[in-house]
Coordinates of C-alpha atoms in Angstrom, one line a residue:
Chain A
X1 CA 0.0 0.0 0.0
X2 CA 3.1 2.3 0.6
X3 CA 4.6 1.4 -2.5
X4 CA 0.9 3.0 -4.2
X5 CA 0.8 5.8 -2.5
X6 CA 4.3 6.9 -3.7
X7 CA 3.0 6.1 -7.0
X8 CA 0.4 7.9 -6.5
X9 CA 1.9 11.1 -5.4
X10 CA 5.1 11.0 -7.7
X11 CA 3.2 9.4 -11.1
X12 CA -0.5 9.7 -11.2
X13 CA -0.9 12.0 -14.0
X14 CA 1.8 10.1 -16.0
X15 CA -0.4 6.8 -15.2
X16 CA -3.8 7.9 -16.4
X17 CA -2.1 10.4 -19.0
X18 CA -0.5 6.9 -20.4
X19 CA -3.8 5.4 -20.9
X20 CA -4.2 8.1 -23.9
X21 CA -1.1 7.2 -25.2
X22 CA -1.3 4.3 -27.1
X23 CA 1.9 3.5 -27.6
X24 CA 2.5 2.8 -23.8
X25 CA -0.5 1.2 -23.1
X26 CA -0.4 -2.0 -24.2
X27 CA 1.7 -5.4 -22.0
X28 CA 4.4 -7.3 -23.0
X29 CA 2.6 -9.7 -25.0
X30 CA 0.8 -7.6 -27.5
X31 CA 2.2 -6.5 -30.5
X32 CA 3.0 -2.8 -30.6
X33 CA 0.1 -1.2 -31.7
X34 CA 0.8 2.3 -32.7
X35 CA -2.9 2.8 -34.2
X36 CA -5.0 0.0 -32.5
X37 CA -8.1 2.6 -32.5
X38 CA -7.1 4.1 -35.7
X39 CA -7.2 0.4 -37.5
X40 CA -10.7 -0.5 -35.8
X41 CA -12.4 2.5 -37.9
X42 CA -10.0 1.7 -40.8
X43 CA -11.3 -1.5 -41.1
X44 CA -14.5 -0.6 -41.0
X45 CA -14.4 1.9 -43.6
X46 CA -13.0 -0.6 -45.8
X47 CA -15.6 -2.9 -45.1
X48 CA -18.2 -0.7 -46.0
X49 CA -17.0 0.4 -49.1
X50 CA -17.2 -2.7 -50.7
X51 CA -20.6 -3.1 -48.9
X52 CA -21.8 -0.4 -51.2
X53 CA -21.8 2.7 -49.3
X54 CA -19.8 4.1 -52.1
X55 CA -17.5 6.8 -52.0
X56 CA -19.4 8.3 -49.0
X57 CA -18.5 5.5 -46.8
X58 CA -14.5 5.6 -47.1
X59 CA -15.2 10.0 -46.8
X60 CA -17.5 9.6 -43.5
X61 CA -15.2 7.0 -41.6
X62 CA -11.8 7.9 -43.1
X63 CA -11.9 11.2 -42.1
X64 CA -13.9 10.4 -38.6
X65 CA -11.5 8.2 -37.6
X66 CA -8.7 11.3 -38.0
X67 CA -10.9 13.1 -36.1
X68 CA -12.1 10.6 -33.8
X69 CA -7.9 10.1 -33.1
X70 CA -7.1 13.7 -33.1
X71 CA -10.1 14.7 -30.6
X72 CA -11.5 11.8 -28.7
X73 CA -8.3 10.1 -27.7
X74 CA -7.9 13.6 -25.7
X75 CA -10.9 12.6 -23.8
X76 CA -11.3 8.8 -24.3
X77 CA -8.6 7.0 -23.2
X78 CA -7.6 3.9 -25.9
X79 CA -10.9 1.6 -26.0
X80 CA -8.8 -1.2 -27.1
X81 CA -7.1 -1.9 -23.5
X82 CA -10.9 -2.4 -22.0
X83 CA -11.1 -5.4 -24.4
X84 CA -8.2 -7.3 -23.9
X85 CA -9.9 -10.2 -21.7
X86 CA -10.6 -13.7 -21.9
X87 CA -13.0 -16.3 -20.6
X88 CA -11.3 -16.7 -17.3
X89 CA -10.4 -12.7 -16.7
X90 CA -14.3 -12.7 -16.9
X91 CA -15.5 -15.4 -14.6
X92 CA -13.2 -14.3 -12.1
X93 CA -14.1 -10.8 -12.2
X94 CA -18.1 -11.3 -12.3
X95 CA -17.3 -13.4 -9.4
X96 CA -15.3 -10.2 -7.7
X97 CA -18.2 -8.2 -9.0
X98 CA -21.4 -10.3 -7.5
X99 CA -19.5 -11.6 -4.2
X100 CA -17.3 -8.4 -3.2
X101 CA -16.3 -10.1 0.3
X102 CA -14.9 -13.4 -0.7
X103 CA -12.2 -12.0 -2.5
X104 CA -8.9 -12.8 -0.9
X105 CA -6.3 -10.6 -2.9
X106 CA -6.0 -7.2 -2.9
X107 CA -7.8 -4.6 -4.9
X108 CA -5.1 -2.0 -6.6
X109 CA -4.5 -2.5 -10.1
X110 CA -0.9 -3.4 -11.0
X111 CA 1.4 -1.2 -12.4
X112 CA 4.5 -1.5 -15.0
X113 CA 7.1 0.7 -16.5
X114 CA 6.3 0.9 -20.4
X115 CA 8.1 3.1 -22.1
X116 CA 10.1 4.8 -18.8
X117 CA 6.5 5.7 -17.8
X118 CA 4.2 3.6 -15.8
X119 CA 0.8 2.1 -17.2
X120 CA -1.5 -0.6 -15.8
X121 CA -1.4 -3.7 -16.9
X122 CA -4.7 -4.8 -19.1
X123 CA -7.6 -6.9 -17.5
X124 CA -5.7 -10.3 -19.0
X125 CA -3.4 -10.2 -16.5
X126 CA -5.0 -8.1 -13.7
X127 CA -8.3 -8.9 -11.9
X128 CA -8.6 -5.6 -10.4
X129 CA -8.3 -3.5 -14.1
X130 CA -11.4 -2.3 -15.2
X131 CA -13.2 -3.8 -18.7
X132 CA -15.7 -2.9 -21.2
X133 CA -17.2 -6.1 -22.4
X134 CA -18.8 -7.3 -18.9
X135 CA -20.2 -3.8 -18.8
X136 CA -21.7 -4.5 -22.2
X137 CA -22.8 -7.6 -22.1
X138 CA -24.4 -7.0 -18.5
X139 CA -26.4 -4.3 -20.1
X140 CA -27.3 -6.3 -22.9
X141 CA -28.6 -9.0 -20.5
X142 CA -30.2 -6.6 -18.7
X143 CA -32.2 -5.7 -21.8
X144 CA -33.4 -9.1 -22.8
X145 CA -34.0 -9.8 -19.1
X146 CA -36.4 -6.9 -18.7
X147 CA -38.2 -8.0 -22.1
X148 CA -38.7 -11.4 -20.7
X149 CA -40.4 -10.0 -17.7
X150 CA -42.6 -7.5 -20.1
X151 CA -43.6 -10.7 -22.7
X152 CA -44.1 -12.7 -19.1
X153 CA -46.7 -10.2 -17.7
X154 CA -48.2 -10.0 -20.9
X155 CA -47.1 -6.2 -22.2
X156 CA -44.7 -6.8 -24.5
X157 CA -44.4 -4.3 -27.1
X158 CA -40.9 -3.0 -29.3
X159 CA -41.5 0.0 -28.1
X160 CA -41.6 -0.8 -24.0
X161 CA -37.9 -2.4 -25.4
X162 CA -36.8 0.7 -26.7
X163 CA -38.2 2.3 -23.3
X164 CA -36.5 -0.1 -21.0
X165 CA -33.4 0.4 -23.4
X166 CA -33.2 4.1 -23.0
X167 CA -34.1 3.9 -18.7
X168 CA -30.7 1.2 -18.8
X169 CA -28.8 3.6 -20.8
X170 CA -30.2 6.4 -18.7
X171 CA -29.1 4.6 -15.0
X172 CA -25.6 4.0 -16.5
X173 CA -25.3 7.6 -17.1
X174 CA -26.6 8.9 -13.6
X175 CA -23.8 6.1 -12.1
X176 CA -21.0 7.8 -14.0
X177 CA -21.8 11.2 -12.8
X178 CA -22.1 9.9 -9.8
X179 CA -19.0 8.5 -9.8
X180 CA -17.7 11.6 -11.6
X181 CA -18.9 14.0 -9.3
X182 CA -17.5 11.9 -6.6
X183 CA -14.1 12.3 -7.9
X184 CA -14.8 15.9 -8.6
X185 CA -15.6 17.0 -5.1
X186 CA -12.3 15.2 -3.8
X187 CA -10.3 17.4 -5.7
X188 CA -8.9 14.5 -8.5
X189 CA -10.9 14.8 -11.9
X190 CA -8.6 12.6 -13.9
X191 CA -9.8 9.6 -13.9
X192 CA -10.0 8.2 -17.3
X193 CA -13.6 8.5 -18.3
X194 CA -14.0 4.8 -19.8
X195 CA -12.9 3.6 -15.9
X196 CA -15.9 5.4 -14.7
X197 CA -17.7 3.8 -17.5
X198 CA -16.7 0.7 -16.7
X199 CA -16.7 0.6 -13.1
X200 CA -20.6 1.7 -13.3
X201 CA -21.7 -0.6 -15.7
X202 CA -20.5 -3.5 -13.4
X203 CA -24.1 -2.9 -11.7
X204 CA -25.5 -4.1 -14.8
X205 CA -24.1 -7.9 -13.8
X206 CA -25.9 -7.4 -10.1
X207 CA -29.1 -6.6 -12.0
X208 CA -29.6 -9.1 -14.2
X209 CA -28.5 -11.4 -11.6
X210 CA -31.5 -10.3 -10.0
X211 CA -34.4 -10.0 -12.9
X212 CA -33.3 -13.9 -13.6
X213 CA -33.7 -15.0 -10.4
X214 CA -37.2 -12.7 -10.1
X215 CA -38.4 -14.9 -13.1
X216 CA -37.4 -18.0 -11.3
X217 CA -39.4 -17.1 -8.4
X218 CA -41.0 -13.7 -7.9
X219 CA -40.5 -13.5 -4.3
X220 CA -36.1 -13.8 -4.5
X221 CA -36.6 -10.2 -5.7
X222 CA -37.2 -8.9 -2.0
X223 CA -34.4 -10.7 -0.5
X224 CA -31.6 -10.3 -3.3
X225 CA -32.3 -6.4 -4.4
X226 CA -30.7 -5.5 -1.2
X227 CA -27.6 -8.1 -1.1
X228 CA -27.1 -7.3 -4.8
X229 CA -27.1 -3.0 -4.4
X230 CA -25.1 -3.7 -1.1
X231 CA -22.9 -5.7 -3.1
X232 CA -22.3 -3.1 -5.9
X233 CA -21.8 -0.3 -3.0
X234 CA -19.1 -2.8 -1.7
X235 CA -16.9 -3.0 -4.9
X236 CA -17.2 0.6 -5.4
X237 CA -16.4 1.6 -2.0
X238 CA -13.0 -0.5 -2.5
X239 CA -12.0 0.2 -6.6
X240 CA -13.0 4.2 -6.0
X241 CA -10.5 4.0 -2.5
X242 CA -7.7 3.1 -5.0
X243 CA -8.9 5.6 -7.4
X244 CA -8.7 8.1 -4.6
X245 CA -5.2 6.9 -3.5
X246 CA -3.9 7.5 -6.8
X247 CA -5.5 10.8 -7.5
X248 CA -5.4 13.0 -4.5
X249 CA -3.0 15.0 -2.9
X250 CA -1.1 13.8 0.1
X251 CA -2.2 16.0 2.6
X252 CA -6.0 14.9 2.1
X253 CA -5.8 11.4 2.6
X254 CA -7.4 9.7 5.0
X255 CA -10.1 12.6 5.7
X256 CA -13.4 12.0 7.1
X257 CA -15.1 13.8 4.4
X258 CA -13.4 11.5 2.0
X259 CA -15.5 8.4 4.0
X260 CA -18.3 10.0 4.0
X261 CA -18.8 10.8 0.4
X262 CA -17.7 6.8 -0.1
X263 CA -20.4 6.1 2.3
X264 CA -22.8 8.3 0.5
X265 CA -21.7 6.6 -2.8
X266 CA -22.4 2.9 -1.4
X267 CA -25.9 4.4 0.0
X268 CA -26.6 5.9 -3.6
X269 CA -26.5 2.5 -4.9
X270 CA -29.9 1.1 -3.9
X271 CA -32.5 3.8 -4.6
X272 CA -30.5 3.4 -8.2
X273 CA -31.0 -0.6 -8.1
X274 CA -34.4 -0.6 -7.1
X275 CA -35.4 2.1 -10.0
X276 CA -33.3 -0.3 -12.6
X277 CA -35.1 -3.0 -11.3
X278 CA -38.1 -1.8 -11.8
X279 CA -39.6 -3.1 -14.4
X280 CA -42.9 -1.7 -15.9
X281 CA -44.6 -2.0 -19.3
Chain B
X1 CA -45.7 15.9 -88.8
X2 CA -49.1 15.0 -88.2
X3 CA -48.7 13.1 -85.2
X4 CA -51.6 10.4 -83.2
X5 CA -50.8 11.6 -79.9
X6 CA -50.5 14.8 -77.6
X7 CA -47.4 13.7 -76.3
X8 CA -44.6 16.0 -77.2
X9 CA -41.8 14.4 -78.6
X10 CA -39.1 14.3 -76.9
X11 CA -35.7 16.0 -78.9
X12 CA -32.5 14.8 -77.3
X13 CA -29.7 17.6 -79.3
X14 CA -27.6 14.8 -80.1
X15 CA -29.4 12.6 -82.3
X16 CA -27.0 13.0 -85.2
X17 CA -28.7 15.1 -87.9
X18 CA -32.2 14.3 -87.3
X19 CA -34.0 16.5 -85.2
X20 CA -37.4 15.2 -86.2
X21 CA -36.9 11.5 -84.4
X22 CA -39.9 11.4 -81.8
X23 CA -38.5 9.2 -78.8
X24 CA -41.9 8.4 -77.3
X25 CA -43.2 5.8 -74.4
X26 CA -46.4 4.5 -75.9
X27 CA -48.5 3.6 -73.1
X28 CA -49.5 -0.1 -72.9
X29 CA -52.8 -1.0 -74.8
X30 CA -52.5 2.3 -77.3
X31 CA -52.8 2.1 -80.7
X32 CA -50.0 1.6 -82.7
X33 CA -48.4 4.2 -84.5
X34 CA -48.0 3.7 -88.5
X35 CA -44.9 2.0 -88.9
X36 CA -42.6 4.8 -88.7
X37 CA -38.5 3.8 -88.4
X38 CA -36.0 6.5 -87.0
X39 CA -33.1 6.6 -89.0
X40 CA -30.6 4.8 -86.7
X41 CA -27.6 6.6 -86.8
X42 CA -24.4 4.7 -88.2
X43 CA -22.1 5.4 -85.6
X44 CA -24.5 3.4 -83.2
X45 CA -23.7 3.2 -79.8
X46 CA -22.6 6.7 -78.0
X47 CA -25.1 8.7 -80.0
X48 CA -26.7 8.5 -76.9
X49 CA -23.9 7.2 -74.3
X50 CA -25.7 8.5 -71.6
X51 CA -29.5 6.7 -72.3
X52 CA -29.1 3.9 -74.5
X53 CA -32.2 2.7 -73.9
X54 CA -34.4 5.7 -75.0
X55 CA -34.0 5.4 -78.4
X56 CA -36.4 2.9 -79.6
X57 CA -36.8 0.5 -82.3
X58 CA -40.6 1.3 -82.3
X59 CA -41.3 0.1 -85.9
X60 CA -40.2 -3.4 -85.6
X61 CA -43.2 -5.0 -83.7
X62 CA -46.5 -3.4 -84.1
X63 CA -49.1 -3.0 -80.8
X64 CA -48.1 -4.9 -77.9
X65 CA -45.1 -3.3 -77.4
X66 CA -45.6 -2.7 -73.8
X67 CA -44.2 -0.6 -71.6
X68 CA -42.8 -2.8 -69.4
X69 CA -40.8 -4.5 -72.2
X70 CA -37.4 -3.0 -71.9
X71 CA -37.0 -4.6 -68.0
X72 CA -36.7 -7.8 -69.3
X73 CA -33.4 -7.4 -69.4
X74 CA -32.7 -11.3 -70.3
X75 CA -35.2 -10.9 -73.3
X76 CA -32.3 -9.3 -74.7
X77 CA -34.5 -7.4 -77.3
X78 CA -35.0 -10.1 -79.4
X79 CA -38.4 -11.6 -77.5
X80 CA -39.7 -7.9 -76.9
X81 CA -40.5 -5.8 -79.4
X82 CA -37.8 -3.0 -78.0
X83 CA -33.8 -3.2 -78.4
X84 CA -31.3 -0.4 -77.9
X85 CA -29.6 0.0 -81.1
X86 CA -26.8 -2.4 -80.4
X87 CA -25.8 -2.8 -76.8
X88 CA -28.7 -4.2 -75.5
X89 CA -28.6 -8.0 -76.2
X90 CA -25.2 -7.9 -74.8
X91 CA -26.7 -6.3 -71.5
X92 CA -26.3 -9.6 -68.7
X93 CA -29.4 -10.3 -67.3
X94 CA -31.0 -8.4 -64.4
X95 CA -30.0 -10.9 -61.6
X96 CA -26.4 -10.7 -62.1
X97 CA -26.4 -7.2 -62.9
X98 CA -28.1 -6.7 -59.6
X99 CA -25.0 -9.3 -58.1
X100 CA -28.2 -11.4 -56.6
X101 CA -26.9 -15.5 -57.3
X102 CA -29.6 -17.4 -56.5
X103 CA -27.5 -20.6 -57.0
X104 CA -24.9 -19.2 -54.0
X105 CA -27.9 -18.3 -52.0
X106 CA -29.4 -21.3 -52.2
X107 CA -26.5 -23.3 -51.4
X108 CA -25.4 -20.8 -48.4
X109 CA -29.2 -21.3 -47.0
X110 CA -28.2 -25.1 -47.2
X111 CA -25.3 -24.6 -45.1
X112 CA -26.8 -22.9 -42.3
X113 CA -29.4 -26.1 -42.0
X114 CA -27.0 -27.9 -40.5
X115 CA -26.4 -26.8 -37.1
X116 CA -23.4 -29.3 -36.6
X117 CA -21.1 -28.5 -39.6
X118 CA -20.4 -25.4 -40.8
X119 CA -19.1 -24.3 -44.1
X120 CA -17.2 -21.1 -43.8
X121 CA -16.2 -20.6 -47.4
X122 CA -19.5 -20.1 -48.8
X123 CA -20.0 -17.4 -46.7
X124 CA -16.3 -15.7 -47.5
X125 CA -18.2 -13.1 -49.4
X126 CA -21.0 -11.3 -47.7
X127 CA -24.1 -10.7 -50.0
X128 CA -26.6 -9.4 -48.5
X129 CA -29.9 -10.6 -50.4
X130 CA -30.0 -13.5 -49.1
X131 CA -30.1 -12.1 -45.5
X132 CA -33.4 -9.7 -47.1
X133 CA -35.2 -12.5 -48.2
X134 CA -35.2 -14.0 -44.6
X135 CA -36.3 -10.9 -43.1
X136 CA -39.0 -10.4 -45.6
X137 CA -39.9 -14.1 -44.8
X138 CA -39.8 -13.1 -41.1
X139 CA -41.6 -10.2 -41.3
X140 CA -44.5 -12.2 -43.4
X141 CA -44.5 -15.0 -41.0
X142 CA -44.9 -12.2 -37.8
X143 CA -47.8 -10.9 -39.8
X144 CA -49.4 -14.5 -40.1
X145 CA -49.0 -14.1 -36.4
X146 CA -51.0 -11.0 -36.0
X147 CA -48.1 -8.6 -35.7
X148 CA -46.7 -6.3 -38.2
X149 CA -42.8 -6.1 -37.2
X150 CA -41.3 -5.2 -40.7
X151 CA -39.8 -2.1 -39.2
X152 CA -38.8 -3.3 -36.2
X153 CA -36.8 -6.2 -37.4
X154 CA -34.8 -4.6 -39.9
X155 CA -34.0 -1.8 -37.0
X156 CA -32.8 -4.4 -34.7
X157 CA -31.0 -6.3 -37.2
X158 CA -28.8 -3.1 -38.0
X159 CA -28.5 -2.5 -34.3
X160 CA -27.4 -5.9 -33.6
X161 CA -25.0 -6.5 -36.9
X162 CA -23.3 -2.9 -35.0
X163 CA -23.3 -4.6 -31.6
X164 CA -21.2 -8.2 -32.7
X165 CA -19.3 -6.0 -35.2
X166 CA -18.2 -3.5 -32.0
X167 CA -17.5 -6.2 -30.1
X168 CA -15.9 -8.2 -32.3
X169 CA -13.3 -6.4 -33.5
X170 CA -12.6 -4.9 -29.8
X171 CA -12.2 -8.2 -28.9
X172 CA -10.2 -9.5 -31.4
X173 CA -7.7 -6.6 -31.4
X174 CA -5.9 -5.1 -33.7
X175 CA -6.1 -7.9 -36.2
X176 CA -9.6 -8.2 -36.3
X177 CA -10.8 -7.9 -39.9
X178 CA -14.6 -8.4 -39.6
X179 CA -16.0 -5.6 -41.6
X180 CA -19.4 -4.4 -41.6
X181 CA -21.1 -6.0 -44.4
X182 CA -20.0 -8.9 -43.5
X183 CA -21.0 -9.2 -40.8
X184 CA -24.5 -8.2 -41.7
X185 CA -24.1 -10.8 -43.9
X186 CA -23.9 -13.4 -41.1
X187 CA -26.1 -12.2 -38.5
X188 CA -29.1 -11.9 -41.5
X189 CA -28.1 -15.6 -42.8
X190 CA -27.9 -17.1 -39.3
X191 CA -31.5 -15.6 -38.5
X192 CA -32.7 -18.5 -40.8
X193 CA -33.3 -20.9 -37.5
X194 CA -35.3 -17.6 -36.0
X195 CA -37.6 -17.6 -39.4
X196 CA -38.4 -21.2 -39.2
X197 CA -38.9 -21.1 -35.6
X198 CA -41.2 -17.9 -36.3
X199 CA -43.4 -19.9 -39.1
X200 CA -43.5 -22.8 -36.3
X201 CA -44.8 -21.0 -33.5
X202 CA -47.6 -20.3 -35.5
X203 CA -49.0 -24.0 -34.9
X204 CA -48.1 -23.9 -31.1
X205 CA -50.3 -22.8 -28.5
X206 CA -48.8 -18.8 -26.5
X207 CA -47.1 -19.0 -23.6
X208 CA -47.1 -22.5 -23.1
X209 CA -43.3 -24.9 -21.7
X210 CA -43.2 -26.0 -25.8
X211 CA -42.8 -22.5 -26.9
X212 CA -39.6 -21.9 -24.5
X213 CA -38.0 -25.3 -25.0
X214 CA -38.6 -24.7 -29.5
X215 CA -37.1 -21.2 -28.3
X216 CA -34.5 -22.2 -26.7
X217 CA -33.6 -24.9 -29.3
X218 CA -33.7 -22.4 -32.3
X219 CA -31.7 -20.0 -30.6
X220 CA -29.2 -22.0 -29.5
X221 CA -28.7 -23.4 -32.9
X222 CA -28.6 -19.5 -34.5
X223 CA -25.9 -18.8 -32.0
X224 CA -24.1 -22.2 -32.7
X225 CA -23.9 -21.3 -36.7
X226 CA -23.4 -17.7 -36.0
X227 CA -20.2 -18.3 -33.9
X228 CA -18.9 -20.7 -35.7
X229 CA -19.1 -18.8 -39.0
X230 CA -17.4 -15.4 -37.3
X231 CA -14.8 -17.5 -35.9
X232 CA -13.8 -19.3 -39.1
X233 CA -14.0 -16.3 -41.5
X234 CA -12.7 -12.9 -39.3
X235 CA -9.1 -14.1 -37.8
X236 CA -8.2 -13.9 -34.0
X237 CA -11.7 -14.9 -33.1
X238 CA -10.2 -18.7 -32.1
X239 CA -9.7 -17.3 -28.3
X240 CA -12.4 -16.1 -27.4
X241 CA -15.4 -18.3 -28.9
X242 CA -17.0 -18.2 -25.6
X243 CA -17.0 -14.3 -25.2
X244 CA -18.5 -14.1 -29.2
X245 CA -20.7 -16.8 -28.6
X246 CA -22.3 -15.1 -25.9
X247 CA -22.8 -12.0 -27.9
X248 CA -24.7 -14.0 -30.6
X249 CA -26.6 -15.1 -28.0
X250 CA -27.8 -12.1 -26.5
X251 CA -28.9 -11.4 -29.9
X252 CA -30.8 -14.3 -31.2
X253 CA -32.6 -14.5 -27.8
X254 CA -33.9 -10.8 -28.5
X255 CA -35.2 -12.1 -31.7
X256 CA -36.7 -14.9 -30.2
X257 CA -38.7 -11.9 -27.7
X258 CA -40.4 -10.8 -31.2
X259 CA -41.5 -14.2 -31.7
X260 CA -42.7 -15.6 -28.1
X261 CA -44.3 -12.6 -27.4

């Protein structure tokens, strides 16, 4: 824990200033990938040509994607490190994510020298790193989840999809600023924004643990709504304490105000689970 | 000239020398007009490069010269009573011009029947015909069923085609070479289980176990030839089957929502 605090107050803004540089993001294994978001788009404009988009296809992506690398890299940090998982990176996490207390190791997120500057290691070979795809697919299951429980009580419609869609993608969004505002108050705003992303959409996972089981047997909703937002309000309380580490100055660690908001944070969970979980045609 | 009809001829400026040639559309069932040939001019082709097929051969057939005569493409103006001076018998026919091969659909529809053995190189080129036909298919099928989804499907098949691709090549790095009309391509042709399974719950009482377990079943099946096929064709997909295969999942099973419910 010492050894991340002096990271934290010698290197933090080279850590999370790495993240938007791609050339010192990536581990050991991975080819260098000057260009990994670049060649996503790329490929995708050349796709689409041949699709038949015609000349407007390779004008619209090409020259988004220069944008896209000039601009949003500023404010996104590199998409492609969010992805780098596999099937047992994301067993072990959703079990980090649904069971908060059972796991033994620690929670900071490892650390190597890249490039003379330190980065974190990708969610292959660190549990605690943050990911996109559980995010996604949890929302995704979310989705179908709710529609199941719309068709089973007899109101399903496309449209109370698309309405359940937007509420999902409207929670997600409170979660981040939540978590944004969070980091704002403490003084540290540097967070990457995709971490955010992906540490909010984690609730997705509790969720649609809790719509299935609610389909099993209506009355499991009572009992695991709470376990499942007190859960969630676990795993944040311990990833945004490591966050905090890393970001704040030394003189204000440790503060009470700094509990209390982390309190506050875990608290904030449940109204936001039980609104999610409501479901309504 | 005395002419039959009120229609005003047409004059295109570069009908070499003849200023007088009348390009008309006779409308079907009108009476034919006295056999009357435009002087073709000699240097055949580009004297109208542009619209080949508006300068008629009106006087060669009399009456039912119909209107619809020139789409015909394979009649190659010998059948019909209309031919572009020159070029138009060695137009290809409509289907091939239109890159629709019924033959590769049909044998590309075959493939995806069999949900143990997949056959990735048929499905090396994307087309994406085949994948229309389905969804008209499952669109007509929905409507047997009382609801009028044509809209909706199509919506959710682009929204879904962006999802897998998204993920896809996230997940597969910086090598991942799936590109959009492909995979199009393979979500549209792996929704065949989905239109069968939509024309059989037609026959099978709502809401009751059978219509989960067929669900299930078709679903499974769509995901099965799904992941398989975006494995084989877009590299780097080999290590993480299970992380794909779940994607394809979460979208068959929000086709199957149209169907059950």
């Amino acid at each position: 824990m010492i050894l991340g605090c002096n990271f934290g107050s010698v290197a933090h803004t080279d850590m999370y200033n790495n993240l938007g540089n791609p050339a010192g993001v990536q581990g050991p294994n991975v080819n260098p990938q000057p260009n990994p978001f670049g060649n996503a788009f790329y490929g995708a404009g050349s796709g689409l040509i041949r699709g038949g988009l015609g000349a407007y296809g390779e004008k619209f992506l090409g020259s988004s994607s220069e944008f896209m690398q000039s601009n949003i890299s500023r404010y996104f940090s590199n998409p492609q490190y969010y992805f780098q998982v596999n099937e047992q990176y994301v067993r072990n996490k959703v079990k980090v994510i649904l069971f908060p207390l059972l796991h033994r190791g620690h929670w900071t997120r490892i650390t190597e020298p890249v490039g003379g500057r330190l980065s974190y290691k990708p969610p292959i070979y660190d549990i605690n790193a943050p990911d996109l795809y559980i995010p996604f697919m949890a929302f995704g299951t979310y989705i179908i989840l709710a529609g199941f429980t719309i068709g089973l009580m007899g109101k399903f419609s496309p449209e109370a999809m698309s309405m359940q869609f937007t509420r999902g993608l409207a929670g997600w969004f409170i979660e981040v600023l939540l978590l944004k505002g969070l980091l704002y108050s403490l003084g540290g705003g540097e967070a990457p924004l995709l971490d955010l992303v992906a540490y909010s959409g984690y609730a997705f996972t509790g969720l649609s643990l809790t719509l299935l089981a609610r389909l099993c047997w209506s009355y499991s909703y009572y009992a695991l709504m709470p376990w499942m937002s007190l859960c969630m309000g676990i795993f944040l309380v311990k990833t945004m304490k490591r966050v905090f580490f890393t970001e704040m100055r030394s003189y204000e660690k440790h503060s009470s105000r700094q509990h209390y908001l982390l309190l506050f944070m875990a608290i904030a969970q449940f109204p936001l689970f039980f609104w999610l979980g409501k479901i309504s045609a | 000239m005395a002419k039959e009809f009120s229609v005003p001829p047409v004059v295109f400026p570069s009908s070499a020398g003849n200023p007088n040639v009348p390009h008309q559309r006779r409308p079907p069932g009108a009476a034919p007009m006295p056999p009357f040939q435009p002087p073709r001019p000699s240097n055949s082709g580009p004297a109208n490069p542009s619209i080949p097929f508006m300068s008629f051969d009106i006087g060669s057939t009399p009456a039912s010269s119909s209107f619809s005569a020139p789409v015909f493409a394979s009649s190659s103006g010998g059948g019909g009573s209309l031919s572009v001076s020159g070029s138009f018998e060695d137009e290809p026919p409509l289907l091939e011009e239109l890159g629709i091969n019924t033959r590769q659909i049909w044998r590309k529809t075959l493939s995806i029947l069999n949900p143990l053995r997949v056959n990735a190189n048929l499905h090396e080129d994307g087309d994406l015909s085949g994948p229309f036909l389905f969804l008209m298919a499952f669109g007509l099928f929905q409507l047997l069923a009382g609801k009028f989804h044509f809209g909706i499907i199509l919506g959710w098949v682009i929204v879904a085609a962006l999802f897998l691709y998204v993920v896809f090549n996230m997940l597969a790095g910086r090598n991942g070479n799936l590109d959009l009309y492909r995979c199009v391509s393979l979500v549209g042709y792996c929704m065949l289980p989905m239109v069968i399974f939509s024309a059989l719950s037609l026959f099978v009482p709502h809401g009751g176990v059978v219509i989960f377990t067929m669900a299930a079943a078709f679903v499974l099946w769509s995901t099965r030839v799904c992941t398989a096929l975006l494995v084989e064709l877009a590299s780097c997909g080999d290590e993480h089957r299970g992380l794909i295969a779940y994607a394809c999942l979460l979208v068959y099973m929000l086709f199957s929502l149209l169907i059950i419910f």
